Coordinates of C-alpha atoms in Angstrom, one line a residue:
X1 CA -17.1 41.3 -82.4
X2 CA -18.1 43.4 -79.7
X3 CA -21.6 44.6 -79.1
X4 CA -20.9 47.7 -77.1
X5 CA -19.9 50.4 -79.2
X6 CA -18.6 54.1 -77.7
X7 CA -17.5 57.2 -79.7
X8 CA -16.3 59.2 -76.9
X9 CA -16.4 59.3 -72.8
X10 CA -19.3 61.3 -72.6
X11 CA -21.7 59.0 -75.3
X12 CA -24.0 56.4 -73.9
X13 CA -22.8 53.2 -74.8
X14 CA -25.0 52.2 -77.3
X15 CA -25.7 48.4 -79.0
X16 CA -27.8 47.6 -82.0
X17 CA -30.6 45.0 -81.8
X18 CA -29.0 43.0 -84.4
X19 CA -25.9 42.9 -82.3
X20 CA -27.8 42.0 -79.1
X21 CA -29.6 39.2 -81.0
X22 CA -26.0 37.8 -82.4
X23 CA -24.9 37.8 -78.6
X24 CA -27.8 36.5 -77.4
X25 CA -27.5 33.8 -80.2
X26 CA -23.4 33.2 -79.4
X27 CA -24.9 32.5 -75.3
X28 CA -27.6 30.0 -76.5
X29 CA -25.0 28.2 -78.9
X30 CA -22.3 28.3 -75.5
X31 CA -25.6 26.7 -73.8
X32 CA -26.0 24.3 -76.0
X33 CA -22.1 23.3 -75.5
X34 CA -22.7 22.9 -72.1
X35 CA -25.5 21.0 -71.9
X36 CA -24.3 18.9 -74.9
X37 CA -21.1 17.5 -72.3
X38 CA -22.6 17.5 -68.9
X39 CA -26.3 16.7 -69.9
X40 CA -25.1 13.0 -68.7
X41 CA -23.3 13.8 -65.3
X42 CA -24.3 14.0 -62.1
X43 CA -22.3 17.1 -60.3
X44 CA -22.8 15.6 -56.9
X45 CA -22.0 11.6 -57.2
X46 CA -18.2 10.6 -58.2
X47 CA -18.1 8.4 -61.2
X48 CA -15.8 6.1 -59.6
X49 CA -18.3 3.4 -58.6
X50 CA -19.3 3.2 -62.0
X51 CA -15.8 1.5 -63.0
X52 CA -13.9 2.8 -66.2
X53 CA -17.0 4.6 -67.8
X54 CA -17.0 4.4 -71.3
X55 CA -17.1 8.3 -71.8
X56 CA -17.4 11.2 -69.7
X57 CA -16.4 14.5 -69.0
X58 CA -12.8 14.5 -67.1
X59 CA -11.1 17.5 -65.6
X60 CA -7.2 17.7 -65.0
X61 CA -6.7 19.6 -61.8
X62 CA -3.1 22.1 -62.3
X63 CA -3.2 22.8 -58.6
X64 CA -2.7 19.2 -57.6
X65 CA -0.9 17.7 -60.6
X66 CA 2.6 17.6 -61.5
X67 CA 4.6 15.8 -64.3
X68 CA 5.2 12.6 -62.7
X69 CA 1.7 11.7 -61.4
X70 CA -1.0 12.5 -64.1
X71 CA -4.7 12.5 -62.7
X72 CA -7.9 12.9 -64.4
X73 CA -11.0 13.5 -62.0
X74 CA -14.9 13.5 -63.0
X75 CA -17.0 16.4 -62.8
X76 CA -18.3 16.1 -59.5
X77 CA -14.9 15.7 -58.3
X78 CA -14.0 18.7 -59.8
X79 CA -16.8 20.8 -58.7
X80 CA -16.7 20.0 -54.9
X81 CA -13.3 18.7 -54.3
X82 CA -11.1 21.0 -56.1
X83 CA -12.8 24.1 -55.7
X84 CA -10.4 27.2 -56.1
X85 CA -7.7 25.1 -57.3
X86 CA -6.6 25.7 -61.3
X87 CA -8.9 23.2 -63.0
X88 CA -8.3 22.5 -66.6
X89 CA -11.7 20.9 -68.8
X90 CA -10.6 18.3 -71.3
X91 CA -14.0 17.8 -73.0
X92 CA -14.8 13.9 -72.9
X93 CA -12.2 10.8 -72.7
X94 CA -13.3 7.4 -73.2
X95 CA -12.8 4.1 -70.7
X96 CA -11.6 6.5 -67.0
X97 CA -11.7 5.9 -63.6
X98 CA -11.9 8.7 -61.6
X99 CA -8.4 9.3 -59.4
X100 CA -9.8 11.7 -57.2
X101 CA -8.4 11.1 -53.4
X102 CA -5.9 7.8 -54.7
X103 CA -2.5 7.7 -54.1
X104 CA -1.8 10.0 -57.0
X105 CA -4.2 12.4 -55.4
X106 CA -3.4 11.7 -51.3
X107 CA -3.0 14.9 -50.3
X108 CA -6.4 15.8 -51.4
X109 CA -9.3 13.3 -50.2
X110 CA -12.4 12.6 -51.7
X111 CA -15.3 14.0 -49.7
X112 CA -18.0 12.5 -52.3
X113 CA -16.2 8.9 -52.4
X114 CA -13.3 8.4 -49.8
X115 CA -12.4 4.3 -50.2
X116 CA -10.7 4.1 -53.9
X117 CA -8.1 1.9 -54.8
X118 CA -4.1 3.1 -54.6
X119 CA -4.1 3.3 -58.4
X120 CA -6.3 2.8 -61.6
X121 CA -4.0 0.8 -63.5
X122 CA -6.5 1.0 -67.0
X123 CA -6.5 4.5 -67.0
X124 CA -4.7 6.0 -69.8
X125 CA -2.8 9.7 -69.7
X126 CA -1.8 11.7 -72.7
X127 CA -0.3 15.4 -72.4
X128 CA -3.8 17.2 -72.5
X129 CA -3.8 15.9 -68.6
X130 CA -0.7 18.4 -68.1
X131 CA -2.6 21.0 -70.0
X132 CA -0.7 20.7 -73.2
X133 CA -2.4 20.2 -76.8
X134 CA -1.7 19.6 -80.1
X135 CA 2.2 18.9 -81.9
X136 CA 2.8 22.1 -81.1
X137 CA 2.7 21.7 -76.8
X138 CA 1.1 24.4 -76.3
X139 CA -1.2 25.3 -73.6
X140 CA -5.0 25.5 -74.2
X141 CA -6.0 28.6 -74.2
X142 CA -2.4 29.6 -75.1
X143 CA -1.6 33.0 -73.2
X144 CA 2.0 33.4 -75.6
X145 CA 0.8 33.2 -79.3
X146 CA -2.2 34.3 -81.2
X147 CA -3.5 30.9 -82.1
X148 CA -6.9 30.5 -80.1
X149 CA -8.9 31.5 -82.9
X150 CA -7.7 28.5 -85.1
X151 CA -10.4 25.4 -83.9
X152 CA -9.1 22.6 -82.3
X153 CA -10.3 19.1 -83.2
X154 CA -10.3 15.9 -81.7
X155 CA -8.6 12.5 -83.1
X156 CA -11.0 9.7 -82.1
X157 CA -8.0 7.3 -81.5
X158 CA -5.6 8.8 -79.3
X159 CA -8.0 11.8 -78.2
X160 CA -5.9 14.4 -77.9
X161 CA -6.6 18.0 -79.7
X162 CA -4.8 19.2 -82.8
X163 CA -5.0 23.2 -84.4
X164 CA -6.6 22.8 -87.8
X165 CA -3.3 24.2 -88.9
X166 CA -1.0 21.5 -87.2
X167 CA -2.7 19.1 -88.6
X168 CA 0.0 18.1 -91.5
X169 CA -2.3 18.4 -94.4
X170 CA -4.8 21.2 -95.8
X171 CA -8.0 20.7 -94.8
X172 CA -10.4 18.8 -97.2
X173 CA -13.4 21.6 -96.8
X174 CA -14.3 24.8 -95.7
X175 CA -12.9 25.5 -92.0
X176 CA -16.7 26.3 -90.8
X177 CA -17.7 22.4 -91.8
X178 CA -14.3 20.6 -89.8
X179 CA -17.0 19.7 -87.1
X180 CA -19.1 17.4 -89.4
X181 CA -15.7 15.0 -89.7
X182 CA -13.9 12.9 -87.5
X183 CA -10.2 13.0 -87.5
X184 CA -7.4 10.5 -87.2
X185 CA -4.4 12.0 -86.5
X186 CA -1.1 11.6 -88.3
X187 CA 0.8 9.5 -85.2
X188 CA -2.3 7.3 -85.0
X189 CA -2.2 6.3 -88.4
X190 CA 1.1 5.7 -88.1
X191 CA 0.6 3.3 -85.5
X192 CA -2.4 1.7 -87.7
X193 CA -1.0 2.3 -91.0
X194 CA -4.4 0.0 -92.5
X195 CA -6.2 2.8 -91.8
X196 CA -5.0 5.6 -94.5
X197 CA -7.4 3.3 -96.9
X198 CA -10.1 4.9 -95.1
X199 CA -9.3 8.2 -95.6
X200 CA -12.5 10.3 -97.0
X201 CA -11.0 13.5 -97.9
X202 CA -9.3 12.4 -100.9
X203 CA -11.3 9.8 -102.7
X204 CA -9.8 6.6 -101.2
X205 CA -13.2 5.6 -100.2
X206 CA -14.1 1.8 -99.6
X207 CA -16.7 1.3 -102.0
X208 CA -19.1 -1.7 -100.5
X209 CA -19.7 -4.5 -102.6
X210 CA -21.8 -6.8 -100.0
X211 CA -23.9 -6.3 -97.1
X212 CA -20.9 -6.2 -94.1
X213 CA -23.7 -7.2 -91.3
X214 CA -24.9 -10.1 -94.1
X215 CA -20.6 -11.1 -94.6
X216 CA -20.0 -11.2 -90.6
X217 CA -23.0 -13.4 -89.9
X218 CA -22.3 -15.6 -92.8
X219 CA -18.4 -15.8 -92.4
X220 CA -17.9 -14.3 -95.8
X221 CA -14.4 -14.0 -96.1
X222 CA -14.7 -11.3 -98.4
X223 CA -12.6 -8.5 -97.3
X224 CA -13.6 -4.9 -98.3
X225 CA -9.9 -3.3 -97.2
X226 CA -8.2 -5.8 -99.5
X227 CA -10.2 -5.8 -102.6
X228 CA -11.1 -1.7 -102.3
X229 CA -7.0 -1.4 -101.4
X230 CA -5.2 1.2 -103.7
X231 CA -2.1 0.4 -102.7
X232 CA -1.6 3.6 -100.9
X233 CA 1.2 4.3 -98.7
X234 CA 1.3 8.0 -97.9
X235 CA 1.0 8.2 -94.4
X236 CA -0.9 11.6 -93.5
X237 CA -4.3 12.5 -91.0
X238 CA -7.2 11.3 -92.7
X239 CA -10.7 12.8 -92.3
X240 CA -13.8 10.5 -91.8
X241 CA -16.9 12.1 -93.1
X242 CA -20.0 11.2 -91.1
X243 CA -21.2 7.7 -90.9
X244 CA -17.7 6.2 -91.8
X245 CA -18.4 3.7 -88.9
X246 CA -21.3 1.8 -91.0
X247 CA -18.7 1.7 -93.7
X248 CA -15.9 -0.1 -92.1
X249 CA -14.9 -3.7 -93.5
X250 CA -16.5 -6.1 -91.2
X251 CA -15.1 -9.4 -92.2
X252 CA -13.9 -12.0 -89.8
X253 CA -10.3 -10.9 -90.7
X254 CA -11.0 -7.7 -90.0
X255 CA -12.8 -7.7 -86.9
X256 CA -10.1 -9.7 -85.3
X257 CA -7.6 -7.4 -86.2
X258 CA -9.6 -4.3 -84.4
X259 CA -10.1 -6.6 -81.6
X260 CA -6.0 -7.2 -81.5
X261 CA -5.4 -3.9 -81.6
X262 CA -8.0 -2.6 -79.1
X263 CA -9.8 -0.7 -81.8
X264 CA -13.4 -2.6 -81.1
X265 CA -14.8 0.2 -79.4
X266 CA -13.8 2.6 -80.9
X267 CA -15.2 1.4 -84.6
X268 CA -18.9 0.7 -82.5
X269 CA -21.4 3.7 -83.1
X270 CA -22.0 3.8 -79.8
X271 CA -18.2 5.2 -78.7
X272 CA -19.2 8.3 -81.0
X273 CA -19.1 11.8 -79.5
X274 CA -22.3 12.7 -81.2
X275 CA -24.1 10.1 -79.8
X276 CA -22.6 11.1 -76.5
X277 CA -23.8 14.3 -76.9
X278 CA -27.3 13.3 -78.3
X279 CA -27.9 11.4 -75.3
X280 CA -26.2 14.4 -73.1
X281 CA -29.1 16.8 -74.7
X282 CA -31.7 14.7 -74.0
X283 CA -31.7 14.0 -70.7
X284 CA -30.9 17.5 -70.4
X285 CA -34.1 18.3 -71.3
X286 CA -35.3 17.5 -67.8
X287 CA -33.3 20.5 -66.7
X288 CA -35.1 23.1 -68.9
X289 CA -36.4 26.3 -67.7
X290 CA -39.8 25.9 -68.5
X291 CA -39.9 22.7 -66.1
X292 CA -37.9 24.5 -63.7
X293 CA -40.3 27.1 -63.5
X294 CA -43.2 24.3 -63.2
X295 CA -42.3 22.6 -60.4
X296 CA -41.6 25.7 -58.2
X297 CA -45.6 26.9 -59.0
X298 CA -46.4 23.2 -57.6
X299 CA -46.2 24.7 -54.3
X300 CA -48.1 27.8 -55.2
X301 CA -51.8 28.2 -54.5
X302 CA -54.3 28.1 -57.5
X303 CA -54.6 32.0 -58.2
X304 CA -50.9 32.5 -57.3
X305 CA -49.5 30.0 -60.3
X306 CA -52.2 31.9 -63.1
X307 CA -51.2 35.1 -62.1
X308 CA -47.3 34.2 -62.3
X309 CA -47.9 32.3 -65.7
X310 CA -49.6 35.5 -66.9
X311 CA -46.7 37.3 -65.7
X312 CA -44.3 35.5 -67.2
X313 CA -46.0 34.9 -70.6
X314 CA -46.7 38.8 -70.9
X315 CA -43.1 40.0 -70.3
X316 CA -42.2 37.2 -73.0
X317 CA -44.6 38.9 -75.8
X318 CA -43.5 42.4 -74.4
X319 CA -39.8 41.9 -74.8
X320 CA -40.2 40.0 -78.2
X321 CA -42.2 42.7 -79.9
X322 CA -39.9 45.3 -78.3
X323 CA -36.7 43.6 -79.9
X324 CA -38.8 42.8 -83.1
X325 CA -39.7 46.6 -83.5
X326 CA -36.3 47.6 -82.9
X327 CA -34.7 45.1 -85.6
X328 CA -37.2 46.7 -88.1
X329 CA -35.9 50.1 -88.0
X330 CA -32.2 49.0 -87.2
X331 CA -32.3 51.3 -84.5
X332 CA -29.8 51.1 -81.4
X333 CA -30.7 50.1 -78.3
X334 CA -29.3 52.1 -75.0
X335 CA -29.7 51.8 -71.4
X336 CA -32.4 54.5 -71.7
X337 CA -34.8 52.4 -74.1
X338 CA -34.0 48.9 -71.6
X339 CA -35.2 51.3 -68.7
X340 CA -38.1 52.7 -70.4
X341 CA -38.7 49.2 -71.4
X342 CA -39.1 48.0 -67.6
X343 CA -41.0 51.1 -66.6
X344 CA -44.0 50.9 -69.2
X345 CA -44.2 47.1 -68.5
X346 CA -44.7 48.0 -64.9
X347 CA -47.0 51.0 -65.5
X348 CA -48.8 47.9 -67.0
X349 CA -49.5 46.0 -64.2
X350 CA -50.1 48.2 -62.3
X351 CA -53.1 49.2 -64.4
X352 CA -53.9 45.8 -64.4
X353 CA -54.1 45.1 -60.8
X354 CA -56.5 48.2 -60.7
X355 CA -59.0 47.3 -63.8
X356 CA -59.1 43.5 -63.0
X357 CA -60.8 42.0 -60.3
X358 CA -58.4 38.9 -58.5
X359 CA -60.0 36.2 -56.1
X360 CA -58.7 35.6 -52.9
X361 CA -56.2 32.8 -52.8
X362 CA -59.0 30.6 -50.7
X363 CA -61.5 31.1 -53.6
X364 CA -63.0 27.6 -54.0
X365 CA -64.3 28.6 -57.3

């Protein structure tokens, strides 16, 4: 929805406050996003040192790939080694090594690390690396059809990104609550055909008996899969309501089998995006604005840093109760009241500066 509104060429655009507040809200949730996936990375140090990192953001660059040499490069990689080339975000991929400057990637060195090896034989491609998503192919965002709207979610196995609607089943829930589940998708399954019993969305729900940390450490050969199995064979995506990890069979049978199938770390808590991102927020704390601010007054004299926190906590209270009062009376808000806005706050200080007496900035007192 947009939040400029015009009747004709000669009206003033005009926006309501309620409008302004529902963009303002949209940018905070986009910042959240943000800071949710690259709280954890470091935009001027390559990953590659770090090995095959267990999960972080990767970037397929358009300009330098083609079909028969996939690459995947970390975030620094992206942002000062492929600048103004076609750069494509793929979100978070687990266990990557950053091919940046290999031999895939010759023709374009790495200025932030320039020895890697030839090739990083571990890494694993899928087609989201060419840029296309979903059983569909399609490009993301797709420029041909009208399908951007439709959320695209994330199978933990095989990460790539499915449209709700390609999906092969309905979904279990309302649309708006997709995020609070973890998909498998229908060709992963497949491929792990034990795990349909799992499935949360349709009441084929392993109902524990025993304590699974109390069976591993005791050997208890008692196996949750086998005795909860209802002999389902319907292959289909299956949906994994939150927590599903802590309510996986852990028997010694069990574990081996996700251990032979390279499913280990992918069943631990830890491999979880929302953990990821957890961690992603909180260390992106240290990059709020308030600190921000804070440091730069370090360097400020006494009198300078009050009157600039003064400054900064009046225009807060100004501009709060100014949106506040215009919310009240659902009024619209134009370029007129914004300006207006600006001028009274500087009348303001102005009348400050005159009425109030300010020390020197060598005032020892």
């Amino acid at each position: 929805m947009s939040s400029i509104r015009t009747t004709t060429d000669e009206e003033e655009p005009i926006v309501t406050c309620s409008e302004l507040l529902e963009q303002i809200e949209d940018e905070e949730e986009e910042l959240d996003r943000e800071r949710a996936l690259y709280g954890n990375c470091d935009v001027d140090t390559c990953t590659y040192s770090q090995g095959y990192v267990r999960r972080q953001p990767l970037f397929a660059c358009m300009t330098c790939n083609n079909n028969d040499q996939l690459t995947g490069i970390c975030a620094a990689c992206a942002y000062h080694c492929h600048v103004n080339h076609e750069v494509n975000e793929l979100y978070t991929k687990r266990f990557f090594r950053c091919d940046c400057g290999n031999s895939k990637l010759s023709h374009q060195p790495c200025k932030l690390y320039p020895t890697k090896d030839p090739e990083n034989i571990l890494n694993k491609y899928n087609d989201n690396f060419r840029g296309i998503y979903c059983t569909c192919k399609c490009s993301y965002p797709n420029k041909e059809k009208k399908i951007n709207d439709d959320e695209m979610i994330q199978c933990i196995i095989c990460e790539d990104w499915f449209h709700s609607q390609h999906l092969g089943v309905p979904l279990p829930m309302e649309e708006n609550e997709i995020n609070q589940m973890d998909i498998i998708c229908q060709a992963c399954v497949t491929k792990y055909s034990f795990l349909v019993n799992y499935d949360e969305s349709r009441s084929v729900i392993l109902q524990s008996s025993i304590d699974n940390n109390v069976a591993v450490a005791s050997n208890n050969s008692s196996c949750l899969l086998l005795s909860n199995n209802n002999n389902n064979t319907e292959i289909h995506t299956i949906f994994l309501r939150e927590g599903w990890r802590k309510r996986l069979c852990r028997c010694v049978q069990c574990s081996k089998l996700y251990d032979e199938l390279n499913l280990t770390s992918i069943f631990d808590d830890d491999d979880a995006l929302q953990e990821y991102e957890k961690q992603a927020l909180a260390k992106s704390e240290n990059l709020d604005a308030d600190k921000i601010i804070a440091d730069s007054l370090e360097n400020l004299g006494y009198v300078r840093k009050l009157e600039v926190l003064h400054g900064i906590n009046e225009f807060k209270k100004s501009l709060g109760d100014f949106l506040r009062e215009k919310a009240n009376s659902d009024d619209v808000l134009t370029a007129e009241d914004v300006t207006t806005f600006f001028t009274n706050l500087k009348e303001k200080r102005k009348e400050q500066q005159q009425t109030t007496f300010i020390p020197p900035d060598n005032c020892k007192f």
